[in-house]
PDB file of C-alpha atoms in Angstrom:
ATOM      1  CA  MET I  28      -0.014   0.005   0.012  1.00  0.00           C
ATOM      2  CA  SER I  29       1.300   3.439  -0.876  1.00  0.00           C
ATOM      3  CA  GLN I  30       1.524   6.293   1.580  1.00  0.00           C
ATOM      4  CA  PHE I  31      -0.647   9.367   1.027  1.00  0.00           C
ATOM      5  CA  PHE I  32       0.585  12.858   1.947  1.00  0.00           C
ATOM      6  CA  GLN I  33      -1.568  15.974   1.800  1.00  0.00           C
ATOM      7  CA  ILE I  34       0.897  18.778   1.150  1.00  0.00           C
ATOM      8  CA  HIS I  35      -0.099  22.447   1.058  1.00  0.00           C
ATOM      9  CA  PRO I  36       0.376  23.747  -2.517  1.00  0.00           C
ATOM     10  CA  GLU I  37       1.572  27.222  -1.437  1.00  0.00           C
ATOM     11  CA  ASN I  38       3.392  26.456   1.821  1.00  0.00           C
ATOM     12  CA  PRO I  39       4.648  22.815   1.615  1.00  0.00           C
ATOM     13  CA  GLN I  40       5.231  21.271   5.034  1.00  0.00           C
ATOM     14  CA  LYS I  41       9.001  20.681   5.444  1.00  0.00           C
ATOM     15  CA  ARG I  42       8.464  17.514   7.481  1.00  0.00           C
ATOM     16  CA  LEU I  43       6.415  15.877   4.698  1.00  0.00           C
ATOM     17  CA  ILE I  44       8.789  17.030   1.984  1.00  0.00           C
ATOM     18  CA  ALA I  45      11.677  15.453   3.914  1.00  0.00           C
ATOM     19  CA  GLN I  46       9.726  12.208   4.300  1.00  0.00           C
ATOM     20  CA  ALA I  47       8.896  12.180   0.582  1.00  0.00           C
ATOM     21  CA  ALA I  48      12.548  12.678  -0.296  1.00  0.00           C
ATOM     22  CA  GLN I  49      13.532   9.761   1.917  1.00  0.00           C
ATOM     23  CA  ILE I  50      10.960   7.513   0.161  1.00  0.00           C
ATOM     24  CA  ILE I  51      12.507   8.512  -3.163  1.00  0.00           C
ATOM     25  CA  ARG I  52      16.060   7.910  -1.910  1.00  0.00           C
ATOM     26  CA  SER I  53      14.948   4.480  -0.768  1.00  0.00           C
ATOM     27  CA  GLY I  54      13.889   3.514  -4.310  1.00  0.00           C
ATOM     28  CA  GLY I  55      10.297   4.655  -4.205  1.00  0.00           C
ATOM     29  CA  VAL I  56       8.086   5.664  -7.154  1.00  0.00           C
ATOM     30  CA  VAL I  57       5.975   8.710  -6.322  1.00  0.00           C
ATOM     31  CA  ALA I  58       2.956  10.449  -7.903  1.00  0.00           C
ATOM     32  CA  LEU I  59       3.128  14.194  -7.506  1.00  0.00           C
ATOM     33  CA  PRO I  60       1.547  17.428  -8.823  1.00  0.00           C
ATOM     34  CA  THR I  61       3.218  19.593 -11.401  1.00  0.00           C
ATOM     35  CA  ASP I  62       2.149  22.728 -13.231  1.00  0.00           C
ATOM     36  CA  SER I  63       0.364  20.495 -15.766  1.00  0.00           C
ATOM     37  CA  ALA I  64      -0.993  16.989 -14.988  1.00  0.00           C
ATOM     38  CA  TYR I  65       0.261  14.786 -12.181  1.00  0.00           C
ATOM     39  CA  ALA I  66       3.535  12.965 -12.847  1.00  0.00           C
ATOM     40  CA  LEU I  67       5.216   9.711 -11.819  1.00  0.00           C
ATOM     41  CA  VAL I  68       8.764  10.287 -10.617  1.00  0.00           C
ATOM     42  CA  CYS I  69      11.707   8.451  -9.077  1.00  0.00           C
ATOM     43  CA  GLN I  70      15.385   8.908  -8.325  1.00  0.00           C
ATOM     44  CA  LEU I  71      17.536   9.722 -11.322  1.00  0.00           C
ATOM     45  CA  ASP I  72      20.109   6.923 -11.091  1.00  0.00           C
ATOM     46  CA  ASP I  73      17.980   4.148  -9.567  1.00  0.00           C
ATOM     47  CA  LYS I  74      17.642   1.585 -12.324  1.00  0.00           C
ATOM     48  CA  ALA I  75      15.117  -0.619 -10.504  1.00  0.00           C
ATOM     49  CA  ALA I  76      12.914   2.383  -9.667  1.00  0.00           C
ATOM     50  CA  VAL I  77      13.006   3.598 -13.266  1.00  0.00           C
ATOM     51  CA  GLU I  78      11.971   0.154 -14.507  1.00  0.00           C
ATOM     52  CA  LYS I  79       9.127   0.074 -11.954  1.00  0.00           C
ATOM     53  CA  LEU I  80       7.984   3.555 -13.130  1.00  0.00           C
ATOM     54  CA  ARG I  81       7.941   2.342 -16.732  1.00  0.00           C
ATOM     55  CA  ARG I  82       5.986  -0.794 -15.743  1.00  0.00           C
ATOM     56  CA  VAL I  83       3.302   1.172 -13.875  1.00  0.00           C
ATOM     57  CA  ARG I  84       2.982   3.648 -16.714  1.00  0.00           C
ATOM     58  CA  GLY I  85       2.905   0.916 -19.310  1.00  0.00           C
ATOM     59  CA  ILE I  86       5.812   2.205 -21.421  1.00  0.00           C
ATOM     60  CA  ASP I  87       8.966   0.548 -22.744  1.00  0.00           C
ATOM     61  CA  ASP I  88      12.525   1.822 -22.773  1.00  0.00           C
ATOM     62  CA  LYS I  89      11.947   3.578 -26.083  1.00  0.00           C
ATOM     63  CA  HIS I  90       9.611   6.097 -24.445  1.00  0.00           C
ATOM     64  CA  HIS I  91      11.400   9.308 -23.422  1.00  0.00           C
ATOM     65  CA  LEU I  92      11.446  10.174 -19.745  1.00  0.00           C
ATOM     66  CA  THR I  93      11.818  13.768 -18.599  1.00  0.00           C
ATOM     67  CA  MET I  94      14.287  15.189 -16.074  1.00  0.00           C
ATOM     68  CA  LEU I  95      12.711  17.574 -13.564  1.00  0.00           C
ATOM     69  CA  CYS I  96      15.282  20.178 -12.453  1.00  0.00           C
ATOM     70  CA  ARG I  97      15.381  22.896  -9.767  1.00  0.00           C
ATOM     71  CA  ASP I  98      16.677  25.699 -11.981  1.00  0.00           C
ATOM     72  CA  LEU I  99      18.580  26.576 -15.158  1.00  0.00           C
ATOM     73  CA  SER I 100      22.008  25.905 -13.641  1.00  0.00           C
ATOM     74  CA  GLU I 101      20.937  22.316 -12.958  1.00  0.00           C
ATOM     75  CA  ILE I 102      19.663  21.995 -16.529  1.00  0.00           C
ATOM     76  CA  ALA I 103      23.094  23.180 -17.735  1.00  0.00           C
ATOM     77  CA  GLN I 104      24.757  20.380 -15.767  1.00  0.00           C
ATOM     78  CA  TYR I 105      22.842  17.679 -17.658  1.00  0.00           C
ATOM     79  CA  ALA I 106      22.443  19.300 -21.072  1.00  0.00           C
ATOM     80  CA  ARG I 107      24.529  21.400 -23.438  1.00  0.00           C
ATOM     81  CA  VAL I 108      23.036  24.887 -23.503  1.00  0.00           C
ATOM     82  CA  ASP I 109      24.278  27.654 -25.773  1.00  0.00           C
ATOM     83  CA  ASN I 110      23.560  31.384 -25.323  1.00  0.00           C
ATOM     84  CA  VAL I 111      20.459  31.404 -27.587  1.00  0.00           C
ATOM     85  CA  GLN I 112      18.993  28.331 -25.840  1.00  0.00           C
ATOM     86  CA  TYR I 113      19.763  29.821 -22.440  1.00  0.00           C
ATOM     87  CA  ARG I 114      17.834  33.028 -23.222  1.00  0.00           C
ATOM     88  CA  LEU I 115      14.802  30.938 -24.316  1.00  0.00           C
ATOM     89  CA  LEU I 116      14.962  28.837 -21.128  1.00  0.00           C
ATOM     90  CA  LYS I 117      15.299  31.891 -18.933  1.00  0.00           C
ATOM     91  CA  ALA I 118      12.189  33.414 -20.517  1.00  0.00           C
ATOM     92  CA  THR I 119      10.027  30.271 -20.096  1.00  0.00           C
ATOM     93  CA  MET I 120      11.115  28.459 -16.947  1.00  0.00           C
ATOM     94  CA  PRO I 121       9.779  27.612 -14.472  1.00  0.00           C
ATOM     95  CA  GLY I 122       6.769  26.817 -16.615  1.00  0.00           C
ATOM     96  CA  PRO I 123       4.732  24.101 -18.378  1.00  0.00           C
ATOM     97  CA  TYR I 124       7.372  23.354 -21.007  1.00  0.00           C
ATOM     98  CA  THR I 125       9.651  20.385 -21.641  1.00  0.00           C
ATOM     99  CA  VAL I 126      12.719  21.121 -23.812  1.00  0.00           C
ATOM    100  CA  ILE I 127      14.788  18.560 -25.693  1.00  0.00           C
ATOM    101  CA  LEU I 128      18.502  19.283 -25.550  1.00  0.00           C
ATOM    102  CA  GLU I 129      21.757  17.415 -26.189  1.00  0.00           C
ATOM    103  CA  ALA I 130      22.653  15.386 -23.111  1.00  0.00           C
ATOM    104  CA  THR I 131      25.949  15.702 -21.277  1.00  0.00           C
ATOM    105  CA  ARG I 132      27.825  12.740 -19.814  1.00  0.00           C
ATOM    106  CA  GLU I 133      26.183  13.470 -16.460  1.00  0.00           C
ATOM    107  CA  VAL I 134      22.986  11.821 -17.754  1.00  0.00           C
ATOM    108  CA  PRO I 135      22.829   8.046 -17.216  1.00  0.00           C
ATOM    109  CA  ARG I 136      23.069   6.544 -20.730  1.00  0.00           C
ATOM    110  CA  ARG I 137      19.879   4.510 -20.347  1.00  0.00           C
ATOM    111  CA  LEU I 138      17.890   7.721 -19.797  1.00  0.00           C
ATOM    112  CA  SER I 139      19.029   9.646 -22.863  1.00  0.00           C
ATOM    113  CA  HIS I 140      17.591   8.875 -26.310  1.00  0.00           C
ATOM    114  CA  PRO I 141      19.993   6.239 -27.681  1.00  0.00           C
ATOM    115  CA  SER I 142      20.091   7.298 -31.294  1.00  0.00           C
ATOM    116  CA  ARG I 143      20.361  11.043 -30.736  1.00  0.00           C
ATOM    117  CA  LYS I 144      21.890  11.363 -27.251  1.00  0.00           C
ATOM    118  CA  THR I 145      19.202  13.869 -26.230  1.00  0.00           C
ATOM    119  CA  ILE I 146      17.232  14.372 -23.081  1.00  0.00           C
ATOM    120  CA  GLY I 147      13.996  16.136 -22.164  1.00  0.00           C
ATOM    121  CA  LEU I 148      14.223  18.584 -19.240  1.00  0.00           C
ATOM    122  CA  ARG I 149      11.927  20.979 -17.435  1.00  0.00           C
ATOM    123  CA  VAL I 150      11.722  23.241 -14.394  1.00  0.00           C
ATOM    124  CA  PRO I 151       8.153  22.798 -13.104  1.00  0.00           C
ATOM    125  CA  GLU I 152       6.254  25.794 -11.726  1.00  0.00           C
ATOM    126  CA  ASN I 153       4.934  23.923  -8.698  1.00  0.00           C
ATOM    127  CA  LEU I 154       6.069  24.744  -5.183  1.00  0.00           C
ATOM    128  CA  ILE I 155       5.673  21.186  -3.859  1.00  0.00           C
ATOM    129  CA  THR I 156       7.794  19.689  -6.635  1.00  0.00           C
ATOM    130  CA  LEU I 157      10.372  22.471  -6.367  1.00  0.00           C
ATOM    131  CA  ALA I 158      10.616  21.971  -2.602  1.00  0.00           C
ATOM    132  CA  LEU I 159      11.145  18.253  -3.113  1.00  0.00           C
ATOM    133  CA  LEU I 160      13.833  18.851  -5.731  1.00  0.00           C
ATOM    134  CA  GLU I 161      15.586  21.250  -3.357  1.00  0.00           C
ATOM    135  CA  GLU I 162      15.425  18.701  -0.531  1.00  0.00           C
ATOM    136  CA  LEU I 163      16.852  15.975  -2.784  1.00  0.00           C
ATOM    137  CA  GLY I 164      19.586  18.227  -4.192  1.00  0.00           C
ATOM    138  CA  GLU I 165      19.361  16.569  -7.617  1.00  0.00           C
ATOM    139  CA  PRO I 166      16.847  16.185 -10.450  1.00  0.00           C
ATOM    140  CA  LEU I 167      14.049  13.624 -10.562  1.00  0.00           C
ATOM    141  CA  ILE I 168      13.262  11.525 -13.601  1.00  0.00           C
ATOM    142  CA  GLY I 169       9.604  11.217 -14.505  1.00  0.00           C
ATOM    143  CA  THR I 170       6.717  10.997 -16.921  1.00  0.00           C
ATOM    144  CA  THR I 171       3.214  12.370 -17.187  1.00  0.00           C
ATOM    145  CA  LEU I 172       0.761  10.196 -15.253  1.00  0.00           C
ATOM    146  CA  GLN I 173      -1.412   8.605 -17.888  1.00  0.00           C
ATOM    147  CA  LEU I 174      -2.211   4.949 -17.388  1.00  0.00           C
ATOM    148  CA  PRO I 175      -2.449   2.269 -20.108  1.00  0.00           C
ATOM    149  CA  GLY I 176      -5.786   2.393 -21.920  1.00  0.00           C
ATOM    150  CA  ASP I 177      -6.742   5.849 -20.541  1.00  0.00           C
ATOM    151  CA  GLU I 178      -7.600   8.693 -22.886  1.00  0.00           C
ATOM    152  CA  HIS I 179      -6.645  11.366 -20.393  1.00  0.00           C
ATOM    153  CA  MET I 180      -3.876  11.889 -17.902  1.00  0.00           C
ATOM    154  CA  LEU I 181      -4.654  11.787 -14.187  1.00  0.00           C
ATOM    155  CA  SER I 182      -5.013  15.050 -12.269  1.00  0.00           C
ATOM    156  CA  ASP I 183      -7.200  14.127  -9.287  1.00  0.00           C
ATOM    157  CA  PRO I 184      -5.088  12.928  -6.363  1.00  0.00           C
ATOM    158  CA  ASP I 185      -7.928  10.829  -4.969  1.00  0.00           C
ATOM    159  CA  GLU I 186      -8.268   8.956  -8.268  1.00  0.00           C
ATOM    160  CA  VAL I 187      -4.476   8.513  -8.432  1.00  0.00           C
ATOM    161  CA  ARG I 188      -4.602   6.993  -4.910  1.00  0.00           C
ATOM    162  CA  GLU I 189      -7.545   4.722  -5.761  1.00  0.00           C
ATOM    163  CA  ARG I 190      -5.925   3.355  -8.893  1.00  0.00           C
ATOM    164  CA  LEU I 191      -2.241   3.156  -7.871  1.00  0.00           C
ATOM    165  CA  GLU I 192      -2.058   2.653  -4.155  1.00  0.00           C
ATOM    166  CA  LYS I 193      -0.954  -0.967  -4.560  1.00  0.00           C
ATOM    167  CA  GLN I 194       1.625  -0.200  -7.275  1.00  0.00           C
ATOM    168  CA  ILE I 195       3.607   2.839  -6.126  1.00  0.00           C
ATOM    169  CA  ASP I 196       5.113   3.997  -2.843  1.00  0.00           C
ATOM    170  CA  LEU I 197       3.647   7.472  -2.291  1.00  0.00           C
ATOM    171  CA  VAL I 198       0.864   9.721  -3.633  1.00  0.00           C
ATOM    172  CA  ILE I 199       1.316  13.434  -2.876  1.00  0.00           C
ATOM    173  CA  ASP I 200      -2.004  15.285  -2.791  1.00  0.00           C
ATOM    174  CA  GLY I 201      -1.231  18.872  -3.746  1.00  0.00           C
ATOM    175  CA  GLY I 202      -4.677  19.673  -5.053  1.00  0.00           C
ATOM    176  CA  ALA I 203      -6.145  19.037  -8.494  1.00  0.00           C
ATOM    177  CA  GLY I 204      -3.889  19.346 -11.565  1.00  0.00           C
ATOM    178  CA  THR I 205      -4.844  20.096 -15.123  1.00  0.00           C
ATOM    179  CA  LEU I 206      -5.672  17.701 -17.914  1.00  0.00           C
ATOM    180  CA  GLU I 207      -3.015  19.149 -20.167  1.00  0.00           C
ATOM    181  CA  PRO I 208       0.557  17.927 -20.579  1.00  0.00           C
ATOM    182  CA  THR I 209       3.567  20.180 -20.998  1.00  0.00           C
ATOM    183  CA  THR I 210       4.372  21.704 -24.379  1.00  0.00           C
ATOM    184  CA  ILE I 211       7.464  19.968 -25.776  1.00  0.00           C
ATOM    185  CA  ILE I 212       9.979  22.018 -27.738  1.00  0.00           C
ATOM    186  CA  ASP I 213      13.000  20.482 -29.510  1.00  0.00           C
ATOM    187  CA  LEU I 214      15.980  22.831 -29.222  1.00  0.00           C
ATOM    188  CA  THR I 215      18.595  20.532 -30.795  1.00  0.00           C
ATOM    189  CA  GLY I 216      18.251  21.946 -34.329  1.00  0.00           C
ATOM    190  CA  SER I 217      19.038  25.334 -35.827  1.00  0.00           C
ATOM    191  CA  GLU I 218      15.511  26.527 -34.991  1.00  0.00           C
ATOM    192  CA  PRO I 219      13.123  25.511 -32.180  1.00  0.00           C
ATOM    193  CA  GLU I 220      10.646  22.833 -33.245  1.00  0.00           C
ATOM    194  CA  LEU I 221       7.228  22.122 -31.706  1.00  0.00           C
ATOM    195  CA  VAL I 222       6.961  18.430 -30.824  1.00  0.00           C
ATOM    196  CA  ARG I 223       3.730  18.541 -28.771  1.00  0.00           C
ATOM    197  CA  GLN I 224       1.326  21.351 -28.062  1.00  0.00           C
ATOM    198  CA  GLY I 225       0.345  21.375 -24.401  1.00  0.00           C
ATOM    199  CA  ARG I 226      -0.320  23.911 -21.685  1.00  0.00           C
ATOM    200  CA  GLY I 227       2.623  26.173 -22.493  1.00  0.00           C
ATOM    201  CA  ASP I 228       2.277  28.748 -25.306  1.00  0.00           C
ATOM    202  CA  PRO I 229       4.840  27.889 -28.055  1.00  0.00           C
ATOM    203  CA  ALA I 230       4.899  31.559 -29.053  1.00  0.00           C
ATOM    204  CA  ALA I 231       7.444  32.000 -26.210  1.00  0.00           C
ATOM    205  CA  PHE I 232       9.876  30.049 -28.460  1.00  0.00           C
ATOM    206  CA  GLY I 233       8.967  32.045 -31.560  1.00  0.00           C
ATOM    207  CA  LEU I 234       6.636  29.286 -32.842  1.00  0.00           C
TER     208      LEU I 234
END
């Protein structure tokens, strides 16, 4: 049975954030709110936890996972960012965007896209998730919470608990999310390319 924490969306309780971080460090898979839909996350370099996350989500190792970072300096540790890309990121993050960039060697090889050596990254605009990232001191790896066979992603923490309490280790109730995913922008080419339209306005990237 998973644990269930109700965490205040504007003033996250430090005690619960610390407990959530410990669950993640111990190999746990966690459902948490973001600035779009809820997400499933786990520790970056925990192979068993990543495999469990993929199993729950019903995706194989070809499906891209996203790195959730605290800030732009953390993104720059895991991806190569030039001056033009940095200005775009500074203008849009934190926010409901995922950007695809060239991965550095800091990224575990199994997490970057094998044929292109790229990685999806974001800085979520959600105080609970940001507090958890700060407590951990490193990025989380995750994916939008949409279960096999569902048309929509999950954004109601009670429904997440009802459907996943026997499969994951913690559900964080931070209030209702949206039914929209992030907007995905590929920044690896000469011009930004829209991969998926979501909650974020692609006009911020000139698209």
